[in-house]
């Protein structure tokens, strides 16, 4: 049984709460299906029942797919069966158990390259997560005093952190801002920044294919534009790949960090860096470790780095978990990423429209959406704030607490993307120049963000119309008479 939604803000009843009553759901779904005939209501709904039954069993409404995907039960059972029937040892050797693990590792690598349709000049380096992939690039990229690092303001902190490697090498970092309401980038502004590559140095441009804050999908066309202007291009695809096709046969970025658990739900602790050989060859690692060298001498004080990806995988890789990557990718391939994409797009558009239409008794809006209102060049991540009838923002802690009481997993804050948040809330640069002394929550309020940040819901492969509807029941409980 779903928990019922009866909450109100303040003492007022909720006149629109009944608009999403249980009796209306079937009618709303029928209208939805008429509007989105491309929505696959059979295959994925059957999978939801067969593979994700734990959500219903525990009455959980999971809406944090940008935070992490959910695994299908068959992914687990296939992985456990594989571990049960094999004996796997540390792959850094040639003994039988080591060779078996090594073979599965190479199969996982090949599966990733195949899944992203990567041409022969791409390599895959396994990392603990996207952040690990970004750090590999940051610490080994040949920044020097002539180099430039160009970042979009809309970036996860794990990309923002690259600027510290640039700073240490006296390279200049520049940000391309987002425009206030759309949270997109002005293309003329970007092109002007791209013209500023320094021919004497190495230039790195890094941006997300999909914003983890607003869901904005920044054009992949920028890759070729930037490369022809003299930039190496890093496209952060962590939030993009769980419900979008990334075809490396078409788009050819130099570096692509990915969190595989966001795509597959399982195993956690596994990500990768997809990298072109020409870019990999220019990276210089600041250290070596077990597994990353072919020869080394203590007394001679020298070492020879291993070839290709091996030089970047420090120590023993997660060799029991990695075979699950191939199984997980096969699961996604059986469904089809385009089917997942369409489903997420339809549900996102429905939610955007319903949220935008939600009204208090006096006709004023209940929700302020940050970023685009349609699904054109945007993914299934929606950032918003709840408004009171007076127009004031509801504190995100209230939204968070009430959602938690109802078993709803959403996110609040700035989602490790301060640049997007600064533009979404229109915080002027002057206010941001002084380093924060107070704790994060107080600092955000001192900057004038009375709500304490934004609320984020994100959709994924297992999301159903019922999930979206149940979320609207929750959102409509904030309507004031
Ligand atoms: C766009 C983006 N980049 C990078 C990251 C960092 O990923 P991880 O925490 O797996 O390293 C995230 C995580 O949410 C993300 O959404």
Short mmCIF file of N, CA, C and O and ligand atoms in Angstrom, two decimals, residues 66-67 128-132 134 156 158-159 208 210-212 236-240 258-259 261-262 411 415 456, ligand 1:
data_model
loop_
_atom_site.label_atom_id
_atom_site.label_comp_id
_atom_site.label_asym_id
_atom_site.label_seq_id
_atom_site.Cartn_x
_atom_site.Cartn_y
_atom_site.Cartn_z
N UNK A 66 20.11 10.38 -10.67
CA UNK A 66 21.36 11.08 -10.97
C UNK A 66 22.36 10.84 -9.85
O UNK A 66 23.57 10.89 -10.06
N UNK A 67 21.85 10.56 -8.67
CA UNK A 67 22.74 10.19 -7.56
C UNK A 67 23.27 8.78 -7.74
O UNK A 67 24.46 8.51 -7.53
N UNK A 128 37.49 4.11 -9.46
CA UNK A 128 36.41 3.86 -8.48
C UNK A 128 35.12 4.58 -8.83
O UNK A 128 34.04 4.18 -8.40
N UNK A 129 35.18 5.68 -9.57
CA UNK A 129 34.00 6.49 -9.89
C UNK A 129 34.41 7.55 -10.92
O UNK A 129 35.57 7.58 -11.34
N UNK A 130 33.49 8.43 -11.26
CA UNK A 130 33.83 9.50 -12.22
C UNK A 130 34.88 10.43 -11.63
O UNK A 130 35.77 10.91 -12.33
N UNK A 131 34.78 10.66 -10.34
CA UNK A 131 35.75 11.54 -9.68
C UNK A 131 37.16 10.98 -9.83
O UNK A 131 38.12 11.73 -10.10
N UNK A 132 37.30 9.68 -9.65
CA UNK A 132 38.61 9.04 -9.81
C UNK A 132 39.13 9.24 -11.23
O UNK A 132 40.34 9.45 -11.44
N UNK A 134 38.37 11.75 -13.23
CA UNK A 134 38.73 13.16 -13.39
C UNK A 134 40.07 13.47 -12.73
O UNK A 134 40.88 14.21 -13.27
N UNK A 156 30.06 19.70 -12.16
CA UNK A 156 30.16 19.05 -10.86
C UNK A 156 31.47 19.45 -10.19
O UNK A 156 32.46 19.73 -10.90
N UNK A 158 33.65 17.76 -8.95
CA UNK A 158 34.77 16.89 -9.30
C UNK A 158 35.43 17.36 -10.60
O UNK A 158 36.57 17.00 -10.87
N UNK A 159 34.72 18.17 -11.38
CA UNK A 159 35.33 18.82 -12.56
C UNK A 159 35.92 20.17 -12.13
O UNK A 159 37.05 20.51 -12.51
N UNK A 208 29.89 19.28 -18.84
CA UNK A 208 29.07 18.08 -18.68
C UNK A 208 28.13 17.88 -19.88
O UNK A 208 27.54 18.85 -20.37
N UNK A 210 25.42 16.37 -19.58
CA UNK A 210 24.13 16.68 -18.93
C UNK A 210 24.41 17.22 -17.54
O UNK A 210 25.17 16.63 -16.78
N UNK A 211 23.77 18.34 -17.24
CA UNK A 211 23.96 18.95 -15.93
C UNK A 211 23.34 18.10 -14.83
O UNK A 211 22.18 17.70 -14.95
N UNK A 212 24.09 17.87 -13.78
CA UNK A 212 23.52 17.11 -12.67
C UNK A 212 22.63 18.01 -11.81
O UNK A 212 21.95 17.55 -10.91
N UNK A 236 32.12 15.37 -19.31
CA UNK A 236 31.68 14.61 -18.14
C UNK A 236 30.33 13.97 -18.46
O UNK A 236 29.32 14.66 -18.60
N UNK A 237 30.33 12.65 -18.59
CA UNK A 237 29.10 11.96 -19.01
C UNK A 237 28.44 11.20 -17.86
O UNK A 237 27.57 10.35 -18.09
N UNK A 238 28.85 11.52 -16.62
CA UNK A 238 28.33 10.77 -15.47
C UNK A 238 26.80 10.83 -15.39
O UNK A 238 26.14 9.81 -15.16
N UNK A 239 26.23 12.03 -15.59
CA UNK A 239 24.78 12.17 -15.46
C UNK A 239 24.06 11.89 -16.78
O UNK A 239 22.83 11.78 -16.80
N UNK A 240 24.81 11.81 -17.87
CA UNK A 240 24.21 11.68 -19.21
C UNK A 240 23.92 10.24 -19.58
O UNK A 240 22.84 9.91 -20.08
N UNK A 258 33.11 8.54 -16.36
CA UNK A 258 31.78 7.91 -16.19
C UNK A 258 31.73 7.21 -14.83
O UNK A 258 32.69 6.56 -14.42
N UNK A 259 30.58 7.32 -14.16
CA UNK A 259 30.33 6.52 -12.95
C UNK A 259 29.48 5.33 -13.40
O UNK A 259 28.29 5.51 -13.68
N UNK A 261 28.20 2.95 -11.81
CA UNK A 261 27.07 2.59 -10.93
C UNK A 261 25.85 3.46 -11.21
O UNK A 261 24.73 3.08 -10.89
N UNK A 262 26.04 4.64 -11.78
CA UNK A 262 24.88 5.47 -12.11
C UNK A 262 24.13 4.86 -13.30
O UNK A 262 22.93 4.97 -13.43
N UNK A 411 16.61 14.77 -3.67
CA UNK A 411 17.82 15.44 -3.17
C UNK A 411 17.53 16.91 -2.93
O UNK A 411 16.69 17.51 -3.62
N UNK A 415 23.78 20.04 -4.94
CA UNK A 415 24.16 18.81 -5.64
C UNK A 415 25.60 18.85 -6.15
O UNK A 415 25.89 18.36 -7.26
N UNK A 456 15.81 18.40 -5.99
CA UNK A 456 16.06 17.73 -7.27
C UNK A 456 15.41 16.36 -7.28
O UNK A 456 15.57 15.59 -6.34
C1 LIG B 1 27.77 15.19 -13.76
C2 LIG B 1 28.51 14.50 -12.64
N1 LIG B 1 29.83 14.47 -12.66
C3 LIG B 1 30.56 13.86 -11.72
C4 LIG B 1 29.94 13.24 -10.67
C5 LIG B 1 30.78 12.55 -9.63
O1 LIG B 1 30.50 11.20 -9.66
P1 LIG B 1 31.10 10.22 -8.56
O2 LIG B 1 30.60 10.71 -7.25
O3 LIG B 1 30.59 8.89 -8.94
O4 LIG B 1 32.57 10.31 -8.65
C6 LIG B 1 28.54 13.24 -10.59
C7 LIG B 1 27.84 12.62 -9.45
O5 LIG B 1 26.69 12.83 -9.20
C8 LIG B 1 27.80 13.87 -11.61
O6 LIG B 1 26.47 13.89 -11.60
#
